[in-house]
Structure formats: structure tokens, C-alpha cells
């Protein structure tokens, strides 16, 4: 026991217990006490060993590499942190080139970083990002001047001059650009075109983001046959509406579309006889600056699989756009609806919500004119289902249900008309399934979904919400946020 060979000690004690006489109680008690001491000492040793043992080092290299890859999936910058944990991790990470194939250059030691990433990636960069702060240190790109970029699949120019890239990276050839999978460009510091970035048709791009950069809509209509994600942000001058709709019509495989159009100038009235734009695979649509241009384009869009709709800062009323979604029945697949700083009527929103039976997230922010409270009140009131409404004349009755029974995330921040009663009624309506034990007759109300409880409720900047109801709300809702004003506003009012 003193030399910590506990297994041998236990074996010898068991042998001694087998040989002791049955009437020798004193000797038996002593051996059993010694056995308990050995067991306790063995347990303490196992605890100490488990605290200091390096279990991760026993994993196969392939499995450890997969774990590191999953950890770096969201933030590739963590590769430096992981390499500092211990010697074994550092050897594994430094010996795996694909952990270093994502290079982001900014103002922090760009020359040294470019050298390290080039060496550790074995010269096979897959993702290259150049940030705005690199403009003062563009000499760092000379470290990549003679580097082959055939493995490059992502190029992101975050407010970095495209002309500098072309000057310092001669190996960014037409073949390399043609094989890119993701291209993000923000060239707001230069007004010159960047046609060399898309040199010829049949590019392999699946994701294209253009911010404040001249974009030739007509010329580039057939350049991206595999495009699935498209983002455009910036002013459009002397661009006809038909050029944008033709571009969208040529890319029917789009899954996400984000448009932030500003300063749209019309030299003629828009062509109202344009054919529809069918986007059968579009799942996410984001619109910023809903102006007159979008009010003409939106009714042309047909999106049968739309799941997420975000509209921010509407210069023009969005009622017509919401009515188009109802008419085209695009609301049936809607899962998330976010409207902020827009002129909209409660009637149009409720028409869309009646169709969005599967809606889970509803965010209406910075709405005025008593529209938000009216929507909240309607969400807590029972209404007949579409199935029962159609058969109401034959059956003589309807089955009451609430709008959006799957709703779990609600955000009505900075809507000054939101009141406490409407909030409490909404939460109570979605607690129906847990508080009402009355059995439901599935024969009379087929496929009638039970309301899901509200999980998140955010009403920041709503002065009419009484703080006395907050304890009750927090007892029924997992996350409740009700910040009446920021510290800056509170200091100003004092």
C-alpha cells in the first residue's frame, strides 16, 4: 500500500480473508478495515489521475482534426488561440495546412501575417479577405505577389480599392476569377468600374455581394448561371427597372436576395406590363429603402417558398407589397417576418398573418399610428381557420383559433402605442395548450394546431407598458426585454 500498488494489495487481502478461520473475528475486522483503506486510496488516486491525464492526446489524429475543424467553422481566427493551448495541439494545428487557408489582412501586422499564413497553408489559400484598414499597408500584398491563387474560392474586398488588388496580385487571373465560389466587393472609395472581376460568362459564383460598386445589370445578366445568393447595396442612376427584373428573371435559382436600392432615378414611367419574375427557390428576401422602385418591382416577384422577409426603412408605403404576398399566397410558407421603420397599415399586416400559419418570428419595430397595438390585439383574438371559413355556410359554424399559432419570438420595440393589456392577452392566448385540459375533437376540427408558448418577448422603448406586469410576463415567458430608454436618453431628459 505504501508503494501505491493498490491492486496487488487488494488481491493479497482477499487471499488472507479466504484463509482466516471463521472464529477469528478480530483478525477479520482488521483485514476488512485495511481493505476499506486500500479502496479509498485507490479512488483518490483515480481522481488525481483523471484530473491530470491528457485524454485528448489519446484520440486518433483524424478525429482530433475533425474536432478542430468544427471549432473553427464559425470563426477561423480562433486558430491562433487553439495553437497556444499546449504543445500537442500546436504541433497538430501547425501541421494541418487547411487550418490556415483563410487569410484576413487588416492593420494588425499584415506583412508578418501574410508570410505566416502563406507558409503554414503550404501556399494554398482558399479564402482571402482584405479590409479597409489595409489601405495604409497595401505593401503587405507584395508577400502574395508570386503566390499561385488557383485554390482561391472566396474573395472579399471590404471597402478596399479593387485597383490596388489588381496591381499587387498579378496571379489573380481570369481562370482564378472564373472558379471563385464567393465574391464580395465594396469599392465605395473608387468610382471606376471593376469589370475585370467578372471577365467572361459562365462564372462559377454561387454567392455575389456588390456594395457601392458600379454594376452593369444588362451586360452581366448571363454571367452567373449558378448564382444562389445575391446582395446589392448602393445607388442606381440611369438604370431602367427592366434591367433589374431581367437580371432577376435570368437567375431563377436564387435562394437569398438582398436589395438596398437608393436614389433610383426614373427618366420615364415604369413599364407596368413587364412579365412576372418567378423565383421558385427563393427562401430569404431582404429589402432596405423600400422606395418607389421597390414598390414597382415587388408586385412582379413570385416566391412560393419564401420563408424569411425583412423590410427596413420604407420610404414608400409597403401596403401594396404585403397585399401582393397575400394574393400570390407567398405567406403560406413564411416563417419569419421583420418590418422596421416603414409606413404600413395594421389591416395589411393582419391579412398576411392570417395566411402565415407557420410564422415563428414576428418583429415590428418603429411603427406608429396605433398600428402595432392593433396587431397585438388581433394576435390574441380567436379567428376562424381557412378550412372552416370555406365550409362555414355548409356546417353552420367555425372552429376558433388564433393567428400564427406557431409564433414564439415577438419583438415590438419602439412602438409607442403598445399597451400592457395586449401583451398579456397575447401571452395568455399562447398558453392555451398548457392551461386548458379539455379534449379536442379531431373529427370536428381536423389539423387544428395548438398554440406554442411565447419564448421571447421584446418591447424596448414602449412607454405605455406598465412595469407592474413585468414579473408576471417573466414567469410565463423565458426571455422578456423591456428597456424604456437608453442611458443616453435618460441623461438627456434629466
Coordinates of C-alpha atoms in Angstrom, one line a residue:
X1 CA 0.0 0.0 0.0
X2 CA 2.9 2.4 0.8
X3 CA 4.3 1.9 -2.7
X4 CA 0.8 2.6 -4.2
X5 CA 0.3 -0.9 -5.7
X6 CA -3.4 -1.0 -4.7
X7 CA -4.5 -3.8 -7.0
X8 CA -1.8 -6.1 -5.6
X9 CA -2.7 -5.1 -2.0
X10 CA -6.4 -5.9 -2.6
X11 CA -5.5 -9.2 -4.1
X12 CA -3.4 -10.2 -1.0
X13 CA -6.2 -9.0 1.4
X14 CA -8.7 -11.2 -0.4
X15 CA -6.4 -14.2 -0.2
X16 CA -5.8 -13.6 3.5
X17 CA -9.6 -13.3 4.1
X18 CA -10.1 -16.7 2.4
X19 CA -7.6 -18.4 4.7
X20 CA -8.6 -16.9 8.1
X21 CA -10.6 -19.0 10.5
X22 CA -14.2 -18.4 10.9
X23 CA -13.9 -17.8 14.7
X24 CA -11.0 -15.3 14.3
X25 CA -13.3 -12.2 14.3
X26 CA -10.5 -9.8 15.5
X27 CA -8.2 -10.6 12.6
X28 CA -11.1 -10.5 10.1
X29 CA -12.1 -7.0 11.3
X30 CA -8.6 -5.7 10.9
X31 CA -8.3 -7.0 7.3
X32 CA -11.7 -5.6 6.3
X33 CA -10.6 -2.2 7.7
X34 CA -7.4 -2.4 5.8
X35 CA -9.3 -3.3 2.7
X36 CA -11.5 -0.2 3.0
X37 CA -8.4 2.0 3.4
X38 CA -6.9 0.5 0.2
X39 CA -10.1 1.1 -1.7
X40 CA -10.3 4.7 -0.6
X41 CA -6.7 5.3 -1.5
X42 CA -7.3 3.7 -4.9
X43 CA -10.3 6.0 -5.6
X44 CA -8.3 9.1 -4.6
X45 CA -5.5 8.0 -7.0
X46 CA -8.0 7.6 -9.8
X47 CA -9.4 11.1 -9.2
X48 CA -5.9 12.6 -9.2
X49 CA -5.0 10.8 -12.4
X50 CA -8.2 11.9 -14.2
X51 CA -7.5 15.5 -13.4
X52 CA -4.1 15.4 -14.8
X53 CA -4.4 12.8 -17.6
X54 CA -4.3 14.0 -21.2
X55 CA -7.3 12.2 -22.7
X56 CA -7.5 14.3 -25.8
X57 CA -4.0 13.1 -26.8
X58 CA -5.3 9.6 -27.0
X59 CA -7.6 10.5 -29.8
X60 CA -6.7 9.5 -33.4
X61 CA -5.2 12.4 -35.4
X62 CA -8.1 12.3 -37.9
X63 CA -10.7 12.6 -35.1
X64 CA -8.8 15.5 -33.4
X65 CA -8.6 17.2 -36.8
X66 CA -12.4 16.9 -37.3
X67 CA -13.0 18.5 -33.8
X68 CA -10.7 21.4 -34.6
X69 CA -12.4 21.9 -38.0
X70 CA -15.8 22.1 -36.3
X71 CA -14.5 24.6 -33.7
X72 CA -13.1 26.8 -36.5
X73 CA -16.2 26.7 -38.6
X74 CA -17.7 29.9 -37.2
X75 CA -14.5 31.8 -36.5
X76 CA -11.3 30.9 -38.3
X77 CA -9.4 33.5 -36.2
X78 CA -9.5 31.0 -33.3
X79 CA -6.8 29.0 -35.0
X80 CA -4.2 31.2 -33.2
X81 CA -5.8 30.7 -29.9
X82 CA -6.1 26.9 -30.3
X83 CA -2.4 26.7 -31.3
X84 CA -1.5 28.3 -27.9
X85 CA -3.2 25.7 -25.7
X86 CA -0.4 23.1 -25.5
X87 CA 2.5 21.7 -27.4
X88 CA 0.5 18.8 -28.8
X89 CA -2.3 21.0 -30.1
X90 CA 0.2 23.4 -31.6
X91 CA 2.0 20.6 -33.5
X92 CA -1.3 19.3 -34.8
X93 CA -2.6 22.7 -35.9
X94 CA 0.7 23.8 -37.4
X95 CA 0.9 20.5 -39.3
X96 CA -2.5 20.8 -40.8
X97 CA -2.4 23.3 -43.8
X98 CA -6.2 23.7 -44.3
X99 CA -6.5 25.3 -40.9
X100 CA -4.5 28.3 -42.3
X101 CA -6.2 28.6 -45.7
X102 CA -8.3 31.6 -44.6
X103 CA -6.3 34.9 -44.7
X104 CA -7.8 38.2 -43.4
X105 CA -5.5 41.2 -43.7
X106 CA -6.1 44.5 -41.9
X107 CA -3.9 46.9 -40.0
X108 CA -2.6 44.4 -37.5
X109 CA 0.9 43.2 -38.7
X110 CA -0.3 42.5 -42.2
X111 CA 3.2 41.7 -43.6
X112 CA 4.0 39.2 -40.8
X113 CA 0.6 37.6 -41.0
X114 CA 0.8 37.2 -44.8
X115 CA 4.2 35.5 -44.5
X116 CA 3.0 33.1 -41.7
X117 CA -0.3 32.1 -43.4
X118 CA 1.4 31.6 -46.7
X119 CA 4.0 29.2 -45.1
X120 CA 1.5 27.4 -42.9
X121 CA -1.1 26.9 -45.6
X122 CA 1.6 25.5 -47.9
X123 CA 0.8 28.2 -50.4
X124 CA -2.9 27.1 -50.8
X125 CA -5.1 30.0 -49.8
X126 CA -8.8 29.3 -50.2
X127 CA -10.4 32.4 -48.6
X128 CA -8.8 35.9 -48.9
X129 CA -10.3 39.0 -47.2
X130 CA -8.8 42.5 -47.5
X131 CA -10.2 45.0 -45.0
X132 CA -10.4 48.8 -45.2
X133 CA -7.6 49.3 -42.7
X134 CA -5.1 47.6 -45.0
X135 CA -5.1 50.6 -47.4
X136 CA -2.3 52.2 -45.4
X137 CA -0.3 48.9 -45.5
X138 CA -1.0 47.7 -49.1
X139 CA 2.7 46.7 -49.4
X140 CA 1.7 43.6 -47.5
X141 CA 0.1 42.3 -50.7
X142 CA 3.6 42.0 -52.2
X143 CA 4.1 38.9 -50.0
X144 CA 1.4 37.2 -52.1
X145 CA 2.6 38.6 -55.5
X146 CA 4.2 35.4 -56.7
X147 CA 1.8 33.1 -54.9
X148 CA -0.4 30.8 -57.0
X149 CA -4.1 31.5 -56.4
X150 CA -5.5 28.5 -58.2
X151 CA -7.0 27.2 -54.9
X152 CA -8.8 30.5 -54.1
X153 CA -12.6 30.2 -53.8
X154 CA -13.6 33.2 -51.8
X155 CA -12.5 36.8 -52.4
X156 CA -13.8 39.6 -50.1
X157 CA -12.8 43.3 -50.6
X158 CA -14.3 45.1 -47.6
X159 CA -14.0 48.8 -48.7
X160 CA -10.6 48.0 -50.2
X161 CA -9.7 49.5 -53.6
X162 CA -10.0 47.0 -56.3
X163 CA -7.4 48.7 -58.4
X164 CA -4.8 48.0 -55.7
X165 CA -5.7 44.3 -55.7
X166 CA -5.2 44.1 -59.5
X167 CA -1.8 45.9 -59.2
X168 CA -0.3 43.8 -56.4
X169 CA -1.8 40.4 -57.2
X170 CA -1.0 39.6 -60.9
X171 CA -1.8 35.9 -60.3
X172 CA -5.4 36.8 -59.8
X173 CA -6.0 35.8 -63.4
X174 CA -9.2 35.2 -65.4
X175 CA -9.1 31.5 -64.6
X176 CA -8.9 32.1 -60.9
X177 CA -11.8 34.6 -61.0
X178 CA -13.9 32.2 -63.1
X179 CA -13.6 29.5 -60.5
X180 CA -14.5 31.6 -57.5
X181 CA -17.4 30.4 -55.4
X182 CA -18.0 33.6 -53.3
X183 CA -17.2 37.2 -54.3
X184 CA -17.9 40.2 -52.0
X185 CA -16.8 43.6 -53.2
X186 CA -17.2 47.0 -51.6
X187 CA -15.5 49.6 -53.8
X188 CA -17.0 52.8 -52.5
X189 CA -13.7 54.6 -52.4
X190 CA -13.4 54.3 -56.2
X191 CA -15.9 55.2 -58.8
X192 CA -14.3 53.3 -61.7
X193 CA -15.9 50.1 -63.0
X194 CA -14.5 46.7 -61.9
X195 CA -15.4 44.7 -65.0
X196 CA -12.1 42.7 -64.7
X197 CA -13.6 40.9 -61.6
X198 CA -16.2 39.2 -63.9
X199 CA -14.2 38.8 -67.1
X200 CA -16.4 36.4 -69.0
X201 CA -19.7 34.5 -68.8
X202 CA -20.2 31.1 -67.2
X203 CA -18.6 32.0 -63.9
X204 CA -18.9 29.5 -61.1
X205 CA -20.1 32.1 -58.5
X206 CA -22.8 30.9 -56.1
X207 CA -22.7 34.0 -53.9
X208 CA -22.2 37.6 -55.1
X209 CA -22.3 40.7 -52.9
X210 CA -21.9 44.1 -54.5
X211 CA -21.8 47.2 -52.3
X212 CA -21.5 50.7 -53.7
X213 CA -19.8 49.5 -56.8
X214 CA -20.9 50.1 -60.5
X215 CA -22.8 47.1 -61.6
X216 CA -23.7 46.6 -65.3
X217 CA -27.1 44.8 -64.9
X218 CA -27.7 44.4 -68.6
X219 CA -24.3 43.1 -69.5
X220 CA -24.0 40.7 -66.6
X221 CA -27.4 39.1 -66.9
X222 CA -25.9 35.8 -68.3
X223 CA -22.6 35.8 -66.4
X224 CA -23.6 33.9 -63.3
X225 CA -25.6 30.7 -64.2
X226 CA -25.0 29.1 -60.7
X227 CA -25.9 32.1 -58.6
X228 CA -27.8 31.3 -55.4
X229 CA -27.2 34.2 -53.1
X230 CA -27.2 37.8 -54.4
X231 CA -26.8 41.1 -52.5
X232 CA -26.8 44.6 -53.9
X233 CA -26.4 47.8 -52.0
X234 CA -25.9 51.3 -53.4
X235 CA -27.5 53.9 -55.6
X236 CA -28.8 53.2 -59.1
X237 CA -28.6 56.0 -61.6
X238 CA -29.9 55.8 -65.2
X239 CA -30.7 52.1 -64.7
X240 CA -34.2 51.1 -66.1
X241 CA -36.4 48.9 -64.0
X242 CA -36.4 46.3 -66.7
X243 CA -32.7 45.8 -66.4
X244 CA -33.0 44.7 -62.7
X245 CA -36.0 42.5 -63.3
X246 CA -34.4 40.9 -66.3
X247 CA -31.3 40.1 -64.2
X248 CA -33.5 38.5 -61.5
X249 CA -35.5 36.6 -64.1
X250 CA -32.3 35.1 -65.5
X251 CA -31.4 33.8 -62.1
X252 CA -34.4 31.7 -61.1
X253 CA -32.2 29.5 -58.8
X254 CA -31.7 32.3 -56.3
X255 CA -32.2 31.2 -52.7
X256 CA -31.5 34.5 -50.9
X257 CA -31.9 38.0 -52.3
X258 CA -30.9 41.3 -50.5
X259 CA -31.6 44.7 -52.2
X260 CA -30.7 48.0 -50.7
X261 CA -31.5 50.4 -53.5
X262 CA -31.1 54.2 -53.1
X263 CA -31.6 57.2 -55.3
X264 CA -33.4 55.4 -58.0
X265 CA -33.9 57.9 -60.9
X266 CA -36.7 57.5 -63.4
X267 CA -36.5 59.2 -66.8
X268 CA -39.7 57.5 -67.9
X269 CA -42.6 55.9 -66.3
X270 CA -42.0 52.3 -65.3
X271 CA -43.3 49.5 -67.6
X272 CA -46.2 48.1 -65.8
X273 CA -46.7 45.3 -68.5
X274 CA -43.5 43.5 -67.6
X275 CA -43.7 39.7 -67.2
X276 CA -43.5 38.3 -63.7
X277 CA -40.3 37.3 -62.1
X278 CA -40.5 33.7 -60.9
X279 CA -38.1 32.7 -58.1
X280 CA -39.3 29.2 -57.2
X281 CA -36.3 28.5 -54.8
X282 CA -36.1 31.9 -53.0
X283 CA -36.3 31.4 -49.3
X284 CA -35.0 34.7 -47.9
X285 CA -35.8 38.3 -49.1
X286 CA -34.3 41.4 -47.5
X287 CA -35.2 44.9 -48.7
X288 CA -33.7 48.1 -47.4
X289 CA -35.0 51.5 -48.5
X290 CA -38.4 50.4 -49.8
X291 CA -38.8 53.3 -52.2
X292 CA -40.8 53.8 -55.4
X293 CA -38.6 51.5 -57.3
X294 CA -39.3 48.6 -55.0
X295 CA -43.0 49.4 -55.0
X296 CA -43.0 48.7 -58.7
X297 CA -40.7 45.7 -58.6
X298 CA -42.2 43.9 -55.7
X299 CA -45.6 43.0 -57.3
X300 CA -43.6 41.3 -60.1
X301 CA -42.0 38.8 -57.7
X302 CA -43.5 35.3 -57.3
X303 CA -41.9 33.4 -54.4
X304 CA -43.8 30.3 -53.5
X305 CA -41.1 29.1 -51.0
X306 CA -40.4 32.4 -49.2
X307 CA -39.6 31.8 -45.5
X308 CA -37.9 35.0 -44.3
X309 CA -38.9 38.5 -45.2
X310 CA -37.1 41.6 -43.9
X311 CA -38.2 45.1 -44.8
X312 CA -36.2 48.0 -43.4
X313 CA -36.7 51.8 -43.7
X314 CA -39.5 52.1 -46.1
X315 CA -39.6 55.4 -47.9
X316 CA -42.8 54.4 -49.7
X317 CA -45.7 52.6 -48.0
X318 CA -45.4 48.8 -48.2
X319 CA -49.1 48.0 -48.1
X320 CA -49.2 47.1 -51.8
X321 CA -46.2 44.8 -51.4
X322 CA -47.8 43.0 -48.5
X323 CA -51.1 42.6 -50.4
X324 CA -49.2 41.1 -53.3
X325 CA -47.8 38.4 -50.9
X326 CA -51.3 37.6 -49.8
X327 CA -52.6 37.5 -53.4
X328 CA -49.8 35.2 -54.6
X329 CA -50.1 33.1 -51.4
X330 CA -46.4 33.5 -50.6
X331 CA -47.3 34.0 -46.9
X332 CA -48.3 30.3 -46.5
X333 CA -44.6 29.3 -46.3
X334 CA -43.5 32.3 -44.3
X335 CA -41.5 31.6 -41.1
X336 CA -40.0 35.0 -40.2
X337 CA -41.4 38.5 -40.8
X338 CA -39.5 41.6 -39.8
X339 CA -40.7 45.2 -40.6
X340 CA -38.9 48.2 -39.3
X341 CA -39.3 52.0 -39.9
X342 CA -41.9 51.5 -42.5
X343 CA -45.3 53.1 -43.3
X344 CA -47.8 50.2 -43.1
X345 CA -51.4 49.6 -42.0
X346 CA -52.4 47.1 -39.5
X347 CA -55.1 45.7 -41.9
X348 CA -52.4 44.7 -44.5
X349 CA -50.2 43.1 -41.9
X350 CA -53.1 41.1 -40.4
X351 CA -54.1 39.9 -43.9
X352 CA -50.7 38.4 -44.3
X353 CA -50.6 37.0 -40.8
X354 CA -53.9 35.2 -41.4
X355 CA -52.1 33.3 -44.2
X356 CA -48.9 32.7 -42.4
X357 CA -50.0 29.8 -40.2
X358 CA -46.4 28.6 -39.7
X359 CA -44.9 32.0 -38.7
X360 CA -42.5 31.7 -35.8
X361 CA -40.8 35.1 -35.6
X362 CA -42.6 38.5 -35.8
X363 CA -40.7 41.7 -35.4
X364 CA -42.5 45.1 -36.0
X365 CA -40.2 47.9 -34.9
X366 CA -40.6 51.7 -35.0
X367 CA -44.2 51.6 -36.1
X368 CA -46.6 54.5 -35.3
X369 CA -50.2 55.4 -35.6
X370 CA -51.7 52.8 -33.3
X371 CA -50.8 50.1 -35.8
X372 CA -48.7 47.9 -33.5
X373 CA -51.2 47.7 -30.7
X374 CA -54.0 46.8 -33.1
X375 CA -51.9 44.0 -34.5
X376 CA -51.1 42.7 -31.0
X377 CA -54.7 42.7 -30.0
X378 CA -55.7 40.8 -33.2
X379 CA -53.0 38.2 -32.5
X380 CA -54.6 37.3 -29.2
X381 CA -58.2 37.0 -30.5
X382 CA -59.7 33.8 -31.8
X383 CA -60.5 33.8 -35.5
X384 CA -61.9 31.1 -37.8
X385 CA -59.5 28.9 -39.8
X386 CA -59.4 29.0 -43.6
X387 CA -60.8 25.4 -43.7
X388 CA -63.7 26.3 -41.5
X389 CA -64.4 29.6 -43.2
X390 CA -64.8 27.9 -46.5
X391 CA -67.2 25.3 -45.1
X392 CA -68.9 27.8 -42.8
X393 CA -72.1 28.0 -44.9
X394 CA -72.4 24.2 -45.0
X395 CA -71.6 23.4 -41.4
X396 CA -73.2 26.4 -39.8
X397 CA -70.2 27.2 -37.5
X398 CA -66.5 27.7 -37.3
X399 CA -63.7 26.5 -35.1
X400 CA -62.0 29.4 -33.3
X401 CA -58.2 29.6 -33.4
X402 CA -55.6 32.3 -33.0
X403 CA -53.4 33.9 -35.7
X404 CA -49.9 32.4 -36.1
X405 CA -50.3 29.6 -33.5
X406 CA -46.6 28.7 -34.0
X407 CA -45.4 32.2 -33.0
X408 CA -42.6 32.0 -30.4
X409 CA -40.5 35.2 -31.0
X410 CA -42.2 38.6 -30.7
X411 CA -40.5 42.0 -31.0
X412 CA -42.5 45.2 -30.9
X413 CA -39.6 47.5 -29.9
X414 CA -40.1 51.3 -30.2
X415 CA -43.8 51.2 -31.0
X416 CA -45.2 53.9 -28.7
X417 CA -48.8 52.6 -28.8
X418 CA -48.1 49.1 -27.4
X419 CA -50.1 48.6 -24.2
X420 CA -49.9 46.2 -21.3
X421 CA -53.3 44.6 -21.9
X422 CA -52.5 43.5 -25.5
X423 CA -49.2 41.9 -24.4
X424 CA -50.8 40.0 -21.5
X425 CA -53.6 38.8 -23.8
X426 CA -51.1 37.5 -26.4
X427 CA -49.1 35.6 -23.8
X428 CA -52.3 34.1 -22.3
X429 CA -53.6 33.1 -25.8
X430 CA -50.4 31.1 -26.4
X431 CA -50.7 29.4 -23.0
X432 CA -54.0 27.8 -24.0
X433 CA -52.5 24.4 -24.8
X434 CA -50.9 24.1 -21.3
X435 CA -53.8 25.5 -19.2
X436 CA -56.8 24.0 -20.9
X437 CA -57.2 20.3 -20.4
X438 CA -60.4 20.0 -22.4
X439 CA -60.0 17.3 -25.1
X440 CA -60.2 18.4 -28.7
X441 CA -62.4 16.5 -31.1
X442 CA -60.2 15.9 -34.1
X443 CA -63.2 14.9 -36.2
X444 CA -64.8 18.3 -35.9
X445 CA -61.6 20.3 -36.1
X446 CA -59.1 18.4 -38.2
X447 CA -55.5 19.5 -38.2
X448 CA -56.1 22.4 -35.8
X449 CA -52.7 23.2 -34.3
X450 CA -52.3 24.1 -30.7
X451 CA -50.7 27.4 -30.0
X452 CA -47.0 27.3 -29.0
X453 CA -46.0 29.3 -25.9
X454 CA -44.2 32.6 -26.4
X455 CA -40.4 32.1 -25.8
X456 CA -39.1 35.6 -26.4
X457 CA -40.9 38.9 -25.9
X458 CA -39.1 42.2 -26.6
X459 CA -40.8 45.6 -26.1
X460 CA -37.9 48.0 -25.7
X461 CA -38.8 51.7 -26.0
X462 CA -42.6 51.2 -25.3
X463 CA -43.6 53.8 -22.7
X464 CA -47.2 52.6 -22.2
X465 CA -46.1 49.1 -21.0
X466 CA -46.6 49.1 -17.2
X467 CA -43.7 47.8 -15.2
X468 CA -46.2 46.1 -12.8
X469 CA -46.9 43.4 -15.4
X470 CA -43.2 42.5 -16.0
X471 CA -43.0 40.0 -13.1
X472 CA -46.0 38.1 -14.5
X473 CA -44.6 38.2 -18.1
X474 CA -41.2 36.9 -16.9
X475 CA -43.0 34.0 -15.1
X476 CA -44.7 32.9 -18.4
X477 CA -42.0 33.9 -21.0
X478 CA -38.4 32.6 -21.0
X479 CA -36.9 35.9 -22.2
X480 CA -38.5 39.3 -21.6
X481 CA -36.8 42.6 -22.5
X482 CA -38.5 45.9 -21.6
X483 CA -35.9 48.8 -21.7
X484 CA -37.9 52.0 -21.5
X485 CA -35.0 54.2 -22.7
X486 CA -31.2 54.2 -23.2
X487 CA -28.8 55.7 -20.7
X488 CA -28.1 58.5 -23.2
X489 CA -31.8 59.4 -23.5
X490 CA -32.3 59.2 -19.7
X491 CA -29.4 61.5 -19.1
X492 CA -30.7 64.0 -21.7
X493 CA -34.2 64.1 -20.1
X494 CA -32.8 64.8 -16.7

